[in-house]
PDB file of C-alpha atoms in Angstrom:
ATOM      1  CA  UNK A   1       0.044  -0.229  -0.186  1.00 65.00           C
ATOM      2  CA  UNK A   2       0.909   3.467  -1.082  1.00 87.00           C
ATOM      3  CA  UNK A   3       2.107   6.339   1.420  1.00 88.00           C
ATOM      4  CA  UNK A   4      -0.828   8.199   0.526  1.00 90.00           C
ATOM      5  CA  UNK A   5      -3.349   5.294   0.671  1.00 92.00           C
ATOM      6  CA  UNK A   6      -2.029   4.511   4.248  1.00 92.00           C
ATOM      7  CA  UNK A   7      -2.611   8.271   5.053  1.00 92.00           C
ATOM      8  CA  UNK A   8      -6.187   7.865   3.520  1.00 92.00           C
ATOM      9  CA  UNK A   9      -6.834   4.791   5.360  1.00 92.00           C
ATOM     10  CA  UNK A  10      -5.739   6.206   8.645  1.00 91.00           C
ATOM     11  CA  UNK A  11      -7.331   9.607   8.484  1.00 91.00           C
ATOM     12  CA  UNK A  12     -10.924   8.085   7.822  1.00 88.00           C
ATOM     13  CA  UNK A  13     -10.109   5.487  10.294  1.00 85.00           C
ATOM     14  CA  UNK A  14      -9.307   8.326  13.193  1.00 82.00           C
ATOM     15  CA  UNK A  15     -11.745  10.626  12.195  1.00 84.00           C
ATOM     16  CA  UNK A  16     -14.949   8.596  11.006  1.00 81.00           C
ATOM     17  CA  UNK A  17     -14.718   5.496  13.213  1.00 82.00           C
ATOM     18  CA  UNK A  18     -14.460   7.643  16.425  1.00 81.00           C
ATOM     19  CA  UNK A  19     -17.549   9.788  15.533  1.00 84.00           C
ATOM     20  CA  UNK A  20     -19.521   6.608  15.072  1.00 82.00           C
ATOM     21  CA  UNK A  21     -17.936   5.001  18.188  1.00 79.00           C
ATOM     22  CA  UNK A  22     -18.915   8.528  20.059  1.00 80.00           C
ATOM     23  CA  UNK A  23     -22.677   8.854  18.155  1.00 79.00           C
ATOM     24  CA  UNK A  24     -23.366   4.812  19.693  1.00 77.00           C
ATOM     25  CA  UNK A  25     -22.192   6.257  23.305  1.00 73.00           C
ATOM     26  CA  UNK A  26     -24.196   9.265  22.829  1.00 70.00           C
ATOM     27  CA  UNK A  27     -27.328   7.768  21.665  1.00 72.00           C
ATOM     28  CA  UNK A  28     -27.378   4.666  23.998  1.00 71.00           C
ATOM     29  CA  UNK A  29     -27.658   7.390  26.970  1.00 65.00           C
ATOM     30  CA  UNK A  30     -29.029  10.457  25.407  1.00 58.00           C
ATOM     31  CA  UNK A  31     -32.524   9.857  26.647  1.00 55.00           C
ATOM     32  CA  UNK A  32     -32.110   9.057  30.323  1.00 62.00           C
ATOM     33  CA  UNK A  33     -28.814  11.034  31.094  1.00 64.00           C
ATOM     34  CA  UNK A  34     -29.264  14.305  28.749  1.00 63.00           C
ATOM     35  CA  UNK A  35     -28.899  16.983  30.957  1.00 70.00           C
ATOM     36  CA  UNK A  36     -25.838  15.172  32.729  1.00 75.00           C
ATOM     37  CA  UNK A  37     -24.076  14.403  29.017  1.00 69.00           C
ATOM     38  CA  UNK A  38     -24.554  18.220  28.569  1.00 73.00           C
ATOM     39  CA  UNK A  39     -22.411  18.875  31.479  1.00 81.00           C
ATOM     40  CA  UNK A  40     -19.720  16.130  30.853  1.00 79.00           C
ATOM     41  CA  UNK A  41     -19.614  17.541  27.653  1.00 74.00           C
ATOM     42  CA  UNK A  42     -19.379  21.124  28.799  1.00 81.00           C
ATOM     43  CA  UNK A  43     -15.936  19.783  30.840  1.00 84.00           C
ATOM     44  CA  UNK A  44     -14.595  17.856  28.006  1.00 79.00           C
ATOM     45  CA  UNK A  45     -14.654  20.752  25.150  1.00 78.00           C
ATOM     46  CA  UNK A  46     -13.358  22.940  28.118  1.00 85.00           C
ATOM     47  CA  UNK A  47     -10.458  20.618  29.153  1.00 84.00           C
ATOM     48  CA  UNK A  48      -9.613  19.524  25.561  1.00 78.00           C
ATOM     49  CA  UNK A  49      -9.049  23.428  24.048  1.00 82.00           C
ATOM     50  CA  UNK A  50      -7.250  24.581  27.517  1.00 88.00           C
ATOM     51  CA  UNK A  51      -5.215  21.638  28.282  1.00 82.00           C
ATOM     52  CA  UNK A  52      -4.582  20.425  24.236  1.00 78.00           C
ATOM     53  CA  UNK A  53      -5.106  22.388  21.644  1.00 78.00           C
ATOM     54  CA  UNK A  54      -4.149  25.460  23.128  1.00 87.00           C
ATOM     55  CA  UNK A  55      -0.785  24.302  24.821  1.00 86.00           C
ATOM     56  CA  UNK A  56      -0.429  22.408  21.046  1.00 80.00           C
ATOM     57  CA  UNK A  57      -0.734  25.741  19.278  1.00 84.00           C
ATOM     58  CA  UNK A  58       1.574  27.804  21.298  1.00 88.00           C
ATOM     59  CA  UNK A  59       4.353  25.029  21.393  1.00 85.00           C
ATOM     60  CA  UNK A  60       4.309  24.959  17.539  1.00 81.00           C
ATOM     61  CA  UNK A  61       4.205  28.802  16.690  1.00 80.00           C
ATOM     62  CA  UNK A  62       7.075  30.848  17.816  1.00 78.00           C
ATOM     63  CA  UNK A  63       4.884  34.124  18.007  1.00 86.00           C
ATOM     64  CA  UNK A  64       2.321  33.393  21.011  1.00 89.00           C
ATOM     65  CA  UNK A  65       0.554  36.752  20.083  1.00 92.00           C
ATOM     66  CA  UNK A  66      -0.328  35.397  16.589  1.00 91.00           C
ATOM     67  CA  UNK A  67      -2.427  32.553  18.058  1.00 91.00           C
ATOM     68  CA  UNK A  68      -4.034  34.708  20.793  1.00 93.00           C
ATOM     69  CA  UNK A  69      -5.034  37.176  17.841  1.00 95.00           C
ATOM     70  CA  UNK A  70      -6.504  34.169  16.152  1.00 92.00           C
ATOM     71  CA  UNK A  71      -8.381  33.140  19.399  1.00 93.00           C
ATOM     72  CA  UNK A  72      -9.647  36.448  19.752  1.00 94.00           C
ATOM     73  CA  UNK A  73     -10.707  37.119  16.447  1.00 94.00           C
ATOM     74  CA  UNK A  74     -12.513  33.341  16.232  1.00 89.00           C
ATOM     75  CA  UNK A  75     -14.462  33.925  19.579  1.00 90.00           C
ATOM     76  CA  UNK A  76     -15.606  37.703  18.137  1.00 92.00           C
ATOM     77  CA  UNK A  77     -16.908  35.858  14.696  1.00 88.00           C
ATOM     78  CA  UNK A  78     -18.417  33.030  16.462  1.00 81.00           C
ATOM     79  CA  UNK A  79     -20.433  35.554  18.931  1.00 84.00           C
ATOM     80  CA  UNK A  80     -21.526  37.655  15.613  1.00 85.00           C
ATOM     81  CA  UNK A  81     -21.896  34.362  14.120  1.00 75.00           C
ATOM     82  CA  UNK A  82     -24.597  33.233  16.552  1.00 71.00           C
ATOM     83  CA  UNK A  83     -26.072  36.754  16.725  1.00 75.00           C
ATOM     84  CA  UNK A  84     -26.954  36.446  12.985  1.00 73.00           C
ATOM     85  CA  UNK A  85     -28.451  32.906  13.299  1.00 61.00           C
ATOM     86  CA  UNK A  86     -30.337  34.300  16.329  1.00 61.00           C
ATOM     87  CA  UNK A  87     -31.567  37.336  14.318  1.00 58.00           C
ATOM     88  CA  UNK A  88     -32.240  35.354  11.452  1.00 53.00           C
ATOM     89  CA  UNK A  89     -34.424  33.229  13.514  1.00 46.00           C
ATOM     90  CA  UNK A  90     -36.702  35.882  15.080  1.00 48.00           C
ATOM     91  CA  UNK A  91     -37.156  38.066  11.877  1.00 48.00           C
ATOM     92  CA  UNK A  92     -39.693  35.688  10.421  1.00 43.00           C
ATOM     93  CA  UNK A  93     -42.938  36.651  11.368  1.00 36.00           C
ATOM     94  CA  UNK A  94     -45.178  33.897   9.780  1.00 40.00           C
ATOM     95  CA  UNK A  95     -44.539  30.535  10.781  1.00 38.00           C
ATOM     96  CA  UNK A  96     -42.853  28.147  10.494  1.00 37.00           C
ATOM     97  CA  UNK A  97     -39.934  30.132  11.639  1.00 38.00           C
ATOM     98  CA  UNK A  98     -36.281  28.762  10.579  1.00 36.00           C
ATOM     99  CA  UNK A  99     -32.721  29.541  11.329  1.00 33.00           C
ATOM    100  CA  UNK A 100     -30.201  29.222   8.104  1.00 29.00           C
ATOM    101  CA  UNK A 101     -28.759  25.787   9.806  1.00 32.00           C
ATOM    102  CA  UNK A 102     -32.268  25.158   9.566  1.00 36.00           C
ATOM    103  CA  UNK A 103     -33.029  25.470   5.859  1.00 29.00           C
ATOM    104  CA  UNK A 104     -29.503  23.631   5.146  1.00 30.00           C
ATOM    105  CA  UNK A 105     -30.725  20.518   7.516  1.00 35.00           C
ATOM    106  CA  UNK A 106     -34.361  20.741   6.606  1.00 36.00           C
ATOM    107  CA  UNK A 107     -35.004  20.842   9.828  1.00 37.00           C
ATOM    108  CA  UNK A 108     -37.684  22.745  11.986  1.00 38.00           C
ATOM    109  CA  UNK A 109     -36.627  21.857  15.126  1.00 43.00           C
ATOM    110  CA  UNK A 110     -34.532  24.573  17.489  1.00 45.00           C
ATOM    111  CA  UNK A 111     -31.832  25.657  16.503  1.00 47.00           C
ATOM    112  CA  UNK A 112     -28.654  28.042  17.540  1.00 53.00           C
ATOM    113  CA  UNK A 113     -25.235  29.067  16.517  1.00 62.00           C
ATOM    114  CA  UNK A 114     -23.588  26.698  18.812  1.00 69.00           C
ATOM    115  CA  UNK A 115     -24.376  23.544  16.876  1.00 75.00           C
ATOM    116  CA  UNK A 116     -22.650  25.543  13.422  1.00 76.00           C
ATOM    117  CA  UNK A 117     -19.920  26.701  15.388  1.00 76.00           C
ATOM    118  CA  UNK A 118     -19.138  23.341  16.704  1.00 78.00           C
ATOM    119  CA  UNK A 119     -18.769  22.166  13.236  1.00 83.00           C
ATOM    120  CA  UNK A 120     -16.659  24.805  12.149  1.00 82.00           C
ATOM    121  CA  UNK A 121     -14.614  24.288  14.989  1.00 79.00           C
ATOM    122  CA  UNK A 122     -14.358  20.075  14.447  1.00 80.00           C
ATOM    123  CA  UNK A 123     -13.602  20.794  10.703  1.00 86.00           C
ATOM    124  CA  UNK A 124     -10.684  22.904  11.320  1.00 81.00           C
ATOM    125  CA  UNK A 125      -9.507  20.628  14.360  1.00 79.00           C
ATOM    126  CA  UNK A 126      -9.843  16.994  11.856  1.00 86.00           C
ATOM    127  CA  UNK A 127      -8.097  19.064   9.029  1.00 88.00           C
ATOM    128  CA  UNK A 128      -5.376  19.680  11.320  1.00 81.00           C
ATOM    129  CA  UNK A 129      -5.084  16.029  12.362  1.00 82.00           C
ATOM    130  CA  UNK A 130      -5.161  15.108   8.995  1.00 88.00           C
ATOM    131  CA  UNK A 131      -1.731  17.033   8.493  1.00 85.00           C
ATOM    132  CA  UNK A 132      -0.264  15.654  12.032  1.00 78.00           C
ATOM    133  CA  UNK A 133      -0.990  12.037  10.385  1.00 85.00           C
ATOM    134  CA  UNK A 134       0.754  12.514   7.033  1.00 86.00           C
ATOM    135  CA  UNK A 135       3.372  14.316   8.423  1.00 78.00           C
ATOM    136  CA  UNK A 136       3.560  10.891  10.873  1.00 77.00           C
ATOM    137  CA  UNK A 137       3.564   8.686   7.506  1.00 86.00           C
ATOM    138  CA  UNK A 138       6.309  10.774   6.039  1.00 77.00           C
ATOM    139  CA  UNK A 139       8.570   9.325   8.827  1.00 70.00           C
ATOM    140  CA  UNK A 140       7.721   6.061   8.852  1.00 77.00           C
ATOM    141  CA  UNK A 141       4.352   4.031   8.425  1.00 84.00           C
ATOM    142  CA  UNK A 142       4.377   2.488  12.066  1.00 81.00           C
ATOM    143  CA  UNK A 143       4.964   5.906  13.331  1.00 73.00           C
ATOM    144  CA  UNK A 144       2.180   6.970  11.208  1.00 81.00           C
ATOM    145  CA  UNK A 145      -0.511   4.328  12.530  1.00 86.00           C
ATOM    146  CA  UNK A 146       0.507   4.922  15.505  1.00 74.00           C
ATOM    147  CA  UNK A 147      -0.353   8.751  15.413  1.00 73.00           C
ATOM    148  CA  UNK A 148      -3.615   7.653  14.022  1.00 81.00           C
ATOM    149  CA  UNK A 149      -4.600   5.617  16.837  1.00 74.00           C
ATOM    150  CA  UNK A 150      -3.833   7.828  19.450  1.00 66.00           C
ATOM    151  CA  UNK A 151      -5.941  10.262  17.562  1.00 73.00           C
ATOM    152  CA  UNK A 152      -8.747   8.123  17.481  1.00 75.00           C
ATOM    153  CA  UNK A 153      -8.327   7.827  21.282  1.00 62.00           C
ATOM    154  CA  UNK A 154      -8.388  11.361  22.254  1.00 62.00           C
ATOM    155  CA  UNK A 155     -11.344  12.082  19.521  1.00 72.00           C
ATOM    156  CA  UNK A 156     -13.850   9.674  21.322  1.00 72.00           C
ATOM    157  CA  UNK A 157     -14.616  11.734  24.223  1.00 67.00           C
ATOM    158  CA  UNK A 158     -14.196  14.991  22.156  1.00 70.00           C
ATOM    159  CA  UNK A 159     -16.917  13.861  19.762  1.00 78.00           C
ATOM    160  CA  UNK A 160     -19.241  12.583  22.460  1.00 76.00           C
ATOM    161  CA  UNK A 161     -19.267  16.244  23.318  1.00 73.00           C
ATOM    162  CA  UNK A 162     -19.883  17.305  20.312  1.00 77.00           C
ATOM    163  CA  UNK A 163     -22.932  15.238  19.603  1.00 80.00           C
ATOM    164  CA  UNK A 164     -24.272  16.214  22.841  1.00 76.00           C
ATOM    165  CA  UNK A 165     -24.316  20.101  21.344  1.00 78.00           C
ATOM    166  CA  UNK A 166     -25.548  19.434  18.218  1.00 81.00           C
ATOM    167  CA  UNK A 167     -28.574  17.600  19.808  1.00 77.00           C
ATOM    168  CA  UNK A 168     -28.678  20.181  22.305  1.00 77.00           C
ATOM    169  CA  UNK A 169     -28.975  22.815  19.494  1.00 77.00           C
ATOM    170  CA  UNK A 170     -31.956  21.092  17.591  1.00 79.00           C
ATOM    171  CA  UNK A 171     -30.030  18.679  15.414  1.00 80.00           C
ATOM    172  CA  UNK A 172     -32.189  15.342  14.568  1.00 80.00           C
ATOM    173  CA  UNK A 173     -29.800  12.208  15.400  1.00 80.00           C
ATOM    174  CA  UNK A 174     -29.471  11.321  12.105  1.00 82.00           C
ATOM    175  CA  UNK A 175     -28.549  14.620  11.049  1.00 83.00           C
ATOM    176  CA  UNK A 176     -26.015  15.087  13.622  1.00 82.00           C
ATOM    177  CA  UNK A 177     -24.199  11.542  12.683  1.00 84.00           C
ATOM    178  CA  UNK A 178     -24.455  13.093   9.309  1.00 87.00           C
ATOM    179  CA  UNK A 179     -22.640  16.443   9.727  1.00 87.00           C
ATOM    180  CA  UNK A 180     -20.306  15.058  12.274  1.00 84.00           C
ATOM    181  CA  UNK A 181     -19.211  12.704   9.490  1.00 87.00           C
ATOM    182  CA  UNK A 182     -18.877  15.304   6.779  1.00 89.00           C
ATOM    183  CA  UNK A 183     -16.620  17.562   9.425  1.00 87.00           C
ATOM    184  CA  UNK A 184     -14.591  14.812  10.467  1.00 86.00           C
ATOM    185  CA  UNK A 185     -13.677  14.160   6.499  1.00 89.00           C
ATOM    186  CA  UNK A 186     -11.657  17.214   6.560  1.00 91.00           C
ATOM    187  CA  UNK A 187      -8.770  14.868   8.185  1.00 91.00           C
ATOM    188  CA  UNK A 188      -9.137  13.338   4.650  1.00 92.00           C
ATOM    189  CA  UNK A 189      -8.317  16.801   3.076  1.00 92.00           C
ATOM    190  CA  UNK A 190      -5.848  17.571   5.590  1.00 90.00           C
ATOM    191  CA  UNK A 191      -3.832  14.213   5.318  1.00 91.00           C
ATOM    192  CA  UNK A 192      -3.677  14.936   1.282  1.00 92.00           C
ATOM    193  CA  UNK A 193      -2.830  18.487   1.845  1.00 89.00           C
ATOM    194  CA  UNK A 194       0.007  17.009   4.287  1.00 86.00           C
ATOM    195  CA  UNK A 195       1.429  14.293   2.118  1.00 88.00           C
ATOM    196  CA  UNK A 196       1.474  17.017  -1.474  1.00 88.00           C
ATOM    197  CA  UNK A 197       2.012  20.529   0.643  1.00 83.00           C
ATOM    198  CA  UNK A 198       3.570  19.299   3.855  1.00 73.00           C
ATOM    199  CA  UNK A 199       6.353  22.180   3.659  1.00 72.00           C
ATOM    200  CA  UNK A 200       3.784  24.428   2.792  1.00 77.00           C
ATOM    201  CA  UNK A 201       0.551  24.155   4.901  1.00 71.00           C
ATOM    202  CA  UNK A 202       2.584  23.255   8.216  1.00 73.00           C
ATOM    203  CA  UNK A 203       2.132  27.173   8.918  1.00 80.00           C
ATOM    204  CA  UNK A 204      -1.914  26.686   9.180  1.00 77.00           C
ATOM    205  CA  UNK A 205      -1.524  24.281  11.960  1.00 77.00           C
ATOM    206  CA  UNK A 206      -0.901  26.269  14.996  1.00 83.00           C
ATOM    207  CA  UNK A 207      -3.897  28.482  13.842  1.00 84.00           C
ATOM    208  CA  UNK A 208      -5.952  25.821  13.044  1.00 79.00           C
ATOM    209  CA  UNK A 209      -6.108  24.564  16.497  1.00 79.00           C
ATOM    210  CA  UNK A 210      -6.598  27.961  17.795  1.00 85.00           C
ATOM    211  CA  UNK A 211      -9.881  27.944  15.995  1.00 83.00           C
ATOM    212  CA  UNK A 212     -10.814  24.657  16.996  1.00 78.00           C
ATOM    213  CA  UNK A 213      -9.895  25.835  20.926  1.00 83.00           C
ATOM    214  CA  UNK A 214     -12.432  28.962  20.427  1.00 86.00           C
ATOM    215  CA  UNK A 215     -15.194  27.157  19.231  1.00 79.00           C
ATOM    216  CA  UNK A 216     -14.805  24.660  22.273  1.00 79.00           C
ATOM    217  CA  UNK A 217     -14.530  27.617  24.639  1.00 87.00           C
ATOM    218  CA  UNK A 218     -17.272  29.506  22.987  1.00 84.00           C
ATOM    219  CA  UNK A 219     -19.912  26.922  23.125  1.00 76.00           C
ATOM    220  CA  UNK A 220     -18.902  25.581  26.757  1.00 81.00           C
ATOM    221  CA  UNK A 221     -19.197  29.291  28.020  1.00 83.00           C
ATOM    222  CA  UNK A 222     -22.168  30.995  26.081  1.00 77.00           C
ATOM    223  CA  UNK A 223     -24.652  27.995  25.083  1.00 67.00           C
ATOM    224  CA  UNK A 224     -23.641  25.114  27.781  1.00 66.00           C
ATOM    225  CA  UNK A 225     -22.708  26.361  31.069  1.00 72.00           C
ATOM    226  CA  UNK A 226     -25.316  29.326  31.825  1.00 65.00           C
ATOM    227  CA  UNK A 227     -27.848  26.813  31.884  1.00 63.00           C
ATOM    228  CA  UNK A 228     -25.986  24.803  34.286  1.00 64.00           C
ATOM    229  CA  UNK A 229     -25.577  27.890  36.253  1.00 63.00           C
ATOM    230  CA  UNK A 230     -29.075  28.840  36.163  1.00 65.00           C
ATOM    231  CA  UNK A 231     -30.411  26.375  38.737  1.00 62.00           C
ATOM    232  CA  UNK A 232     -32.599  27.533  41.597  1.00 63.00           C
ATOM    233  CA  UNK A 233     -31.629  24.536  43.600  1.00 72.00           C
ATOM    234  CA  UNK A 234     -28.218  24.807  44.878  1.00 74.00           C
ATOM    235  CA  UNK A 235     -28.075  20.802  45.116  1.00 76.00           C
ATOM    236  CA  UNK A 236     -28.462  20.483  41.413  1.00 78.00           C
ATOM    237  CA  UNK A 237     -26.086  22.991  40.740  1.00 79.00           C
ATOM    238  CA  UNK A 238     -23.618  20.880  42.951  1.00 84.00           C
ATOM    239  CA  UNK A 239     -24.546  17.562  41.069  1.00 84.00           C
ATOM    240  CA  UNK A 240     -24.314  18.999  37.353  1.00 83.00           C
ATOM    241  CA  UNK A 241     -20.743  20.657  38.836  1.00 86.00           C
ATOM    242  CA  UNK A 242     -19.754  16.998  39.716  1.00 89.00           C
ATOM    243  CA  UNK A 243     -20.537  15.844  36.413  1.00 87.00           C
ATOM    244  CA  UNK A 244     -18.526  18.608  34.722  1.00 87.00           C
ATOM    245  CA  UNK A 245     -15.567  17.745  37.172  1.00 90.00           C
ATOM    246  CA  UNK A 246     -16.107  13.862  35.224  1.00 88.00           C
ATOM    247  CA  UNK A 247     -16.075  15.572  31.602  1.00 82.00           C
ATOM    248  CA  UNK A 248     -12.653  17.037  32.486  1.00 86.00           C
ATOM    249  CA  UNK A 249     -11.663  13.721  34.087  1.00 85.00           C
ATOM    250  CA  UNK A 250     -12.474  11.840  30.809  1.00 77.00           C
ATOM    251  CA  UNK A 251     -10.480  14.613  28.816  1.00 75.00           C
ATOM    252  CA  UNK A 252      -7.451  14.320  30.772  1.00 77.00           C
ATOM    253  CA  UNK A 253      -7.387  10.822  30.854  1.00 76.00           C
ATOM    254  CA  UNK A 254      -7.916  10.387  26.922  1.00 64.00           C
ATOM    255  CA  UNK A 255      -5.743  13.328  25.884  1.00 59.00           C
ATOM    256  CA  UNK A 256      -2.932  13.653  28.860  1.00 55.00           C
ATOM    257  CA  UNK A 257      -0.614  11.608  27.505  1.00 49.00           C
ATOM    258  CA  UNK A 258      -1.191  12.003  23.635  1.00 47.00           C
ATOM    259  CA  UNK A 259      -0.366  15.844  23.826  1.00 50.00           C
ATOM    260  CA  UNK A 260       2.829  15.171  22.096  1.00 51.00           C
ATOM    261  CA  UNK A 261       2.132  13.661  18.535  1.00 45.00           C
TER     262      UNK A 261
END
C-alpha cells in the first residue's frame, strides 16, 4: 500500500470511526442522561481546548501573540455568527420559523449558532489532525498508524461532547451524525494536503488549533455553562458541577499522555 493510501485510510479510521463510536455512546445514554451528558460535554470541551489544543498551538508557533489574536478573532466571529443566526430566527413573523442552519439541514427544530460553531471548529481540528497523520507517515508507516490510533483515542470523548452540543442545538440524531461525519472527513483533506504540500501548509497548523479551541471554549461558556449555572436549587447545581468535573477527568485521561504527536 502506498504512503498516500495509508494516509487516507488512517485519517478515515481516526475521524469517522471515532465519530461513529461516539454517536453510539451518545445515543445509547441520551434519553435518560441528557442533562448530565451536557455537563460532561462542557467539561470535555473546556479541557480539550485549554490543555490540548491551545498548548499545542503555542508550542508549534513561535509568536504566541499571533495565536492569541487568532483565538480572540475566532471567538468574536462565533459571537457574531450566533447573533446573525438568532436574528434570522426572530426576524420571521409568519410560521414556520427557520434559521439559516435549519434551511441547510431541512429541520424545523430549535437551532442556534452553537451547532454550527462546533462543526466549524471540528472541521479545522480534523483538518489539522490529517496534516499531523500525514507528517507522521512521511517519517514511517509505523509512526503514522500509532499517531492515527492516538488521535482516535482522544477524539472519542471530544466527539461525545460535540454530539451533545448538536443535539442540544436542535439537530436530529441522524442529522447530527451526518454532519459530524462530513466534518470528520476534512481530516482526509488535511492528510492529502499534508502529503503534497506539507512544507507549505505546516504554518496553518497552530492557527487551526486556535480556531478549534475558540469554538470549544465559546460553546461551553456561552451555550452550556449558563444553563447549568441558572439553577434555582443549589443541590442541583453541585450535581451538575460534579458531572462537569467528570467530563474534565475523561478528557485528561484520554488526552493527557497524547499531547505530543
